[in-house]
C-alpha positions as semicolon CSV with decimal commas, in nm:
position;residue;x (nm);y (nm);z (nm)
1;M;-2,151;-1,265;1,256
2;T;-2,408;-1,168;0,992
3;L;-2,386;-1,232;0,620
4;L;-2,527;-0,926;0,443
5;E;-2,670;-0,931;0,091
6;N;-2,637;-0,670;-0,185
7;H;-2,413;-0,469;0,045
8;P;-2,301;-0,116;-0,059
9;L;-1,924;-0,065;-0,082
10;I;-1,912;0,312;-0,132
11;D;-1,794;0,372;0,226
12;L;-1,557;0,074;0,219
13;N;-1,323;0,192;-0,058
14;T;-1,129;0,518;-0,054
15;F;-1,211;0,590;-0,418
16;G;-1,573;0,620;-0,305
17;I;-1,699;0,395;-0,585
18;A;-2,069;0,307;-0,554
19;A;-2,029;-0,066;-0,616
20;R;-2,207;-0,345;-0,430
21;A;-2,114;-0,692;-0,306
22;R;-2,354;-0,981;-0,352
23;Y;-2,259;-1,092;0,001
24;F;-2,056;-0,918;0,272
25;L;-1,922;-1,035;0,607
26;E;-1,703;-0,862;0,865
27;V;-1,484;-1,103;1,063
28;S;-1,321;-1,005;1,392
29;S;-1,137;-1,327;1,480
30;P;-0,966;-1,619;1,305
31;E;-1,225;-1,848;1,462
32;Q;-1,510;-1,656;1,298
33;L;-1,333;-1,676;0,965
34;R;-1,278;-2,052;0,993
35;T;-1,642;-2,108;1,095
36;F;-1,762;-1,917;0,792
37;L;-1,529;-2,096;0,551
38;K;-1,660;-2,435;0,667
39;H;-1,999;-2,352;0,519
40;S;-1,881;-2,310;0,156
41;P;-1,927;-1,934;0,111
42;P;-2,061;-1,809;-0,221
43;Q;-1,771;-1,775;-0,466
44;P;-1,562;-1,584;-0,553
45;V;-1,427;-1,462;-0,216
46;L;-1,239;-1,134;-0,176
47;V;-1,066;-1,021;0,145
48;L;-1,103;-0,646;0,200
49;G;-0,908;-0,439;0,449
50;G;-0,936;-0,063;0,457
51;G;-1,025;-0,040;0,088
52;S;-0,738;0,200;0,025
53;N;-0,567;0,009;-0,255
54;I;-0,858;-0,117;-0,462
55;L;-1,065;0,001;-0,757
56;F;-1,404;-0,159;-0,814
57;T;-1,496;-0,143;-1,183
58;G;-1,831;-0,311;-1,118
59;N;-2,034;-0,495;-0,857
60;F;-1,866;-0,792;-0,687
61;P;-2,051;-1,116;-0,765
62;G;-1,937;-1,323;-0,467
63;T;-1,852;-1,273;-0,099
64;I;-1,641;-0,989;0,040
65;L;-1,481;-1,061;0,377
66;Q;-1,365;-0,755;0,568
67;N;-1,069;-0,830;0,790
68;S;-1,132;-0,665;1,129
69;I;-0,907;-0,893;1,337
70;K;-0,747;-0,673;1,606
71;G;-0,477;-0,700;1,872
72;K;-0,122;-0,581;1,949
73;T;0,113;-0,781;2,173
74;I;0,486;-0,812;2,239
75;H;0,568;-1,159;2,107
76;W;0,936;-1,151;2,206
77;Q;1,190;-0,895;2,323
78;D;1,538;-0,839;2,452
79;E;1,719;-0,521;2,555
80;E;1,759;-0,389;2,200
81;S;1,459;-0,508;1,998
82;A;1,111;-0,654;2,013
83;I;0,890;-0,862;1,786
84;I;0,538;-0,720;1,784
85;A;0,240;-0,935;1,683
86;V;-0,041;-0,727;1,537
87;G;-0,382;-0,828;1,404
88;G;-0,441;-0,805;1,031
89;G;-0,747;-0,585;1,082
90;E;-0,566;-0,312;1,276
91;N;-0,545;0,030;1,111
92;W;-0,187;0,066;0,983
93;H;-0,128;0,430;1,080
94;E;-0,281;0,381;1,425
95;F;-0,039;0,093;1,471
96;V;0,254;0,317;1,368
97;V;0,143;0,577;1,625
98;W;0,124;0,303;1,890
99;C;0,480;0,197;1,807
100;I;0,609;0,553;1,836
101;D;0,426;0,601;2,168
102;H;0,609;0,291;2,293
103;D;0,945;0,408;2,148
104;L;0,958;0,121;1,899
105;G;1,148;0,218;1,585
106;G;1,139;0,097;1,227
107;V;0,799;0,197;1,089
108;E;0,802;0,574;1,143
109;N;0,876;0,643;0,774
110;L;0,558;0,450;0,691
111;S;0,335;0,692;0,880
112;L;-0,003;0,789;0,734
113;I;-0,010;0,508;0,479
114;P;-0,379;0,417;0,458
115;G;-0,517;0,068;0,498
116;R;-0,493;-0,215;0,746
117;V;-0,200;-0,420;0,871
118;G;-0,298;-0,737;0,683
119;A;-0,256;-0,561;0,350
120;A;0,091;-0,426;0,434
121;P;0,289;-0,742;0,348
122;I;0,074;-0,814;0,041
123;Q;0,180;-0,481;-0,105
124;N;0,517;-0,466;0,070
125;I;0,423;-0,108;0,149
126;G;0,703;0,144;0,135
127;A;0,775;0,514;0,158
128;Y;1,067;0,752;0,207
129;G;1,342;0,492;0,198
130;V;1,175;0,217;0,403
131;E;0,977;-0,093;0,302
132;L;0,777;-0,332;0,518
133;K;1,021;-0,614;0,439
134;D;1,290;-0,421;0,629
135;V;1,115;-0,493;0,961
136;F;0,915;-0,804;0,868
137;H;0,958;-1,122;1,075
138;Q;0,670;-1,352;0,976
139;L;0,294;-1,364;0,930
140;E;0,003;-1,598;0,988
141;A;-0,265;-1,645;0,723
142;I;-0,573;-1,863;0,681
143;E;-0,616;-2,039;0,349
144;L;-0,961;-1,951;0,219
145;K;-1,013;-2,285;0,047
146;T;-0,930;-2,508;0,345
147;G;-0,952;-2,286;0,654
148;Q;-0,603;-2,400;0,755
149;L;-0,359;-2,164;0,927
150;H;-0,019;-2,121;0,761
151;T;0,293;-1,932;0,871
152;F;0,507;-1,745;0,616
153;N;0,857;-1,616;0,689
154;R;1,033;-1,342;0,497
155;T;1,171;-1,579;0,234
156;D;0,831;-1,741;0,184
157;C;0,674;-1,402;0,110
158;Q;0,908;-1,334;-0,185
159;F;0,906;-0,960;-0,126
160;D;0,991;-0,726;-0,410
161;Y;0,918;-0,363;-0,492
162;R;0,546;-0,318;-0,406
163;N;0,510;-0,690;-0,450
164;S;0,494;-1,024;-0,272
165;I;0,383;-1,381;-0,333
166;F;0,035;-1,270;-0,223
167;K;0,009;-1,056;-0,537
168;Q;0,145;-1,335;-0,755
169;S;0,092;-1,713;-0,723
170;L;-0,103;-1,686;-0,395
171;K;-0,317;-1,389;-0,496
172;G;-0,663;-1,406;-0,342
173;L;-0,598;-1,739;-0,167
174;Y;-0,531;-1,624;0,191
175;C;-0,653;-1,390;0,462
176;I;-0,362;-1,253;0,666
177;T;-0,469;-1,267;1,030
178;K;-0,151;-1,165;1,213
179;V;0,176;-0,993;1,120
180;Y;0,498;-1,005;1,325
181;L;0,742;-0,714;1,294
182;R;1,089;-0,680;1,449
183;L;1,132;-0,325;1,581
184;T;1,412;-0,153;1,769
185;K;1,389;-0,047;2,133
186;T;1,721;0,140;2,145
187;R;1,968;0,284;1,893
188;H;1,700;0,334;1,631
189;L;1,823;0,328;1,271
190;L;1,688;0,655;1,133
191;H;1,617;0,698;0,763
192;I;1,640;1,067;0,680
193;S;1,823;1,054;0,346
194;Y;1,505;1,124;0,152
195;G;1,536;1,488;0,055
196;A;1,192;1,605;0,163
197;I;1,235;1,460;0,514
198;R;1,574;1,626;0,550
199;D;1,430;1,959;0,437
200;V;1,133;1,944;0,676
201;L;1,361;1,862;0,970
202;A;1,607;2,136;0,877
203;N;1,330;2,396;0,845
204;A;1,210;2,299;1,192
205;K;1,573;2,324;1,317
206;I;1,567;1,958;1,427
207;F;1,921;1,827;1,395
208;T;1,902;1,517;1,618
209;P;1,560;1,379;1,525
210;T;1,364;1,116;1,714
211;I;1,140;0,858;1,550
212;R;0,848;1,086;1,639
213;D;1,015;1,377;1,458
214;I;1,054;1,164;1,146
215;S;0,693;1,047;1,168
216;N;0,573;1,406;1,199
217;A;0,784;1,507;0,899
218;V;0,641;1,225;0,689
219;I;0,287;1,315;0,793
220;R;0,347;1,676;0,693
221;I;0,487;1,575;0,353
222;R;0,209;1,328;0,278
223;T;-0,061;1,573;0,387
224;Q;0,074;1,835;0,148
225;K;0,117;1,595;-0,146
226;L;-0,186;1,367;-0,125
227;P;-0,559;1,445;-0,108
228;D;-0,766;1,335;0,190
229;P;-0,988;1,045;0,069
230;K;-1,267;1,177;0,293
231;K;-1,275;1,489;0,076
232;I;-1,163;1,362;-0,266
233;G;-1,188;0,992;-0,353
234;N;-0,848;0,838;-0,429
235;A;-0,625;0,541;-0,354
236;G;-0,294;0,725;-0,326
237;S;-0,034;0,633;-0,586
238;F;-0,217;0,461;-0,870
239;F;0,093;0,335;-1,056
240;K;0,420;0,179;-0,945
241;N;0,742;0,364;-1,013
242;P;0,885;0,171;-1,311
243;I;1,223;0,001;-1,286
244;I;1,424;-0,008;-1,609
245;E;1,758;-0,149;-1,717
246;N;2,059;0,082;-1,708
247;S;2,114;0,047;-2,083
248;F;1,759;0,163;-2,157
249;F;1,799;0,446;-1,905
250;E;2,112;0,569;-2,083
251;T;1,916;0,583;-2,408
252;L;1,627;0,770;-2,246
253;V;1,836;1,025;-2,060
254;R;2,005;1,133;-2,381
255;K;1,662;1,221;-2,517
256;F;1,523;1,352;-2,186
257;P;1,818;1,505;-1,992
258;K;1,597;1,608;-1,697
259;L;1,466;1,255;-1,640
260;P;1,485;1,194;-1,262
261;H;1,609;0,856;-1,147
262;F;1,722;0,654;-0,847
263;P;1,932;0,338;-0,830
264;A;1,719;0,025;-0,788
265;D;2,015;-0,212;-0,796
266;A;2,345;-0,239;-0,981
267;N;2,171;-0,299;-1,314
268;H;1,849;-0,099;-1,289
269;K;1,714;0,251;-1,231
270;K;1,384;0,349;-1,071
271;I;1,197;0,629;-1,251
272;P;0,928;0,838;-1,075
273;A;0,598;0,753;-1,243
274;G;0,452;1,086;-1,137
275;W;0,718;1,273;-1,335
276;L;0,646;1,068;-1,647
277;I;0,271;1,133;-1,617
278;E;0,322;1,504;-1,558
279;A;0,561;1,526;-1,853
280;C;0,282;1,389;-2,072
281;G;0,055;1,673;-1,962
282;W;-0,191;1,487;-1,740
283;K;-0,137;1,663;-1,407
284;G;-0,446;1,854;-1,292
285;K;-0,664;1,734;-1,580
286;Q;-1,033;1,673;-1,505
287;F;-1,267;1,464;-1,717
288;A;-1,626;1,498;-1,592
289;N;-1,628;1,308;-1,261
290;V;-1,266;1,188;-1,251
291;G;-0,920;1,328;-1,306
292;V;-0,554;1,358;-1,208
293;Y;-0,475;1,533;-0,881
294;E;-0,346;1,887;-0,928
295;H;-0,063;1,851;-0,676
296;Q;0,053;1,497;-0,759
297;A;0,020;1,341;-1,104
298;L;0,053;0,989;-0,961
299;V;-0,286;1,019;-0,790
300;L;-0,610;0,961;-0,981
301;V;-0,918;1,109;-0,815
302;N;-1,294;1,069;-0,803
303;F;-1,461;1,409;-0,769
304;G;-1,778;1,258;-0,628
305;K;-1,982;1,063;-0,881
306;G;-1,715;0,888;-1,084
307;T;-1,735;0,518;-1,160
308;G;-1,461;0,261;-1,146
309;E;-1,491;0,218;-1,521
310;E;-1,422;0,590;-1,572
311;I;-1,114;0,586;-1,350
312;W;-0,980;0,270;-1,513
313;A;-1,037;0,414;-1,861
314;L;-0,842;0,727;-1,760
315;A;-0,563;0,512;-1,616
316;Q;-0,529;0,322;-1,942
317;K;-0,515;0,645;-2,144
318;I;-0,239;0,772;-1,917
319;R;-0,051;0,443;-1,946
320;N;-0,072;0,446;-2,325
321;S;0,044;0,809;-2,335
322;V;0,351;0,739;-2,119
323;E;0,439;0,429;-2,319
324;E;0,412;0,620;-2,647
325;Q;0,638;0,902;-2,531
326;F;0,892;0,718;-2,315
327;G;0,863;0,351;-2,410
328;I;0,782;0,265;-2,048
329;R;0,463;0,078;-1,962
330;L;0,331;0,173;-1,619
331;E;0,188;-0,098;-1,395
332;P;-0,100;-0,027;-1,155
333;E;-0,019;-0,032;-0,785
334;V;-0,392;-0,039;-0,714
335;N;-0,577;-0,373;-0,725
336;I;-0,838;-0,365;-1,005
337;V;-1,151;-0,569;-0,920
338;G;-1,444;-0,611;-1,155
């Protein structure tokens, strides 16, 4: 366990931003983390996973802890389901593949989401009709201030759309060391209502899909829509899809009849942020080293030498443009640090 100084972060964030951390430490066990925290680490402290949902707008002045705590075990099971305990430092997609290989259902729609397991409940990751909260059981997390281990159940986490208590009142206060998910062993509940999944399965003439078929369909869709961070720096969807009240939606749709929408609940509609951004003319635009991805307006990209400040400035211009035209203020899904 070595504390590194002035550590480069360019390979530790998928935007490929050339920022540095004053101090950096990779931890591979809860015991290592507790030992380090006892010695009053230089403040502030930031827990980093796969770096897939973060934008550094400058160097980090404190200590970055990279969560590399591994492990996958069956915590409990019966004939129909199992609770899997998985380390917070495990790669999320590799974990999904492991589940499919063991015929454990519930996370197949979340295939190819970048990042590590510990970040999944923070963000309440979701895609193609499924959210992490749908399979969540509980998690264990170490409080960075005290080193104490705490357990959070589903209610404690206060899950919402791309949100949890760890992005609100407990933001930056914990390192999630283990996540417990309840998955099915038989009679898997398949989510294929999302149009693109249904189309991919139909084109492949798959009419009774398995969880592996759904995973493969999701991987195909995501590969076509989103750039590979190894080739073009990005953090996936930069903004959340806004949720607006039905009354405001009715006003908007009269002015913009083609406005796509999905029910969020009885009183609200969810609007695709990518459609709003594209309607404002941003899709495919390039500004020196940064820009908006040509195939998906929701993705901001670094073409190689862009800075976090440049990407954040572009994001704010896009946000102001959408608000001016539609009266909707987009909120970043990406964590802005700097």
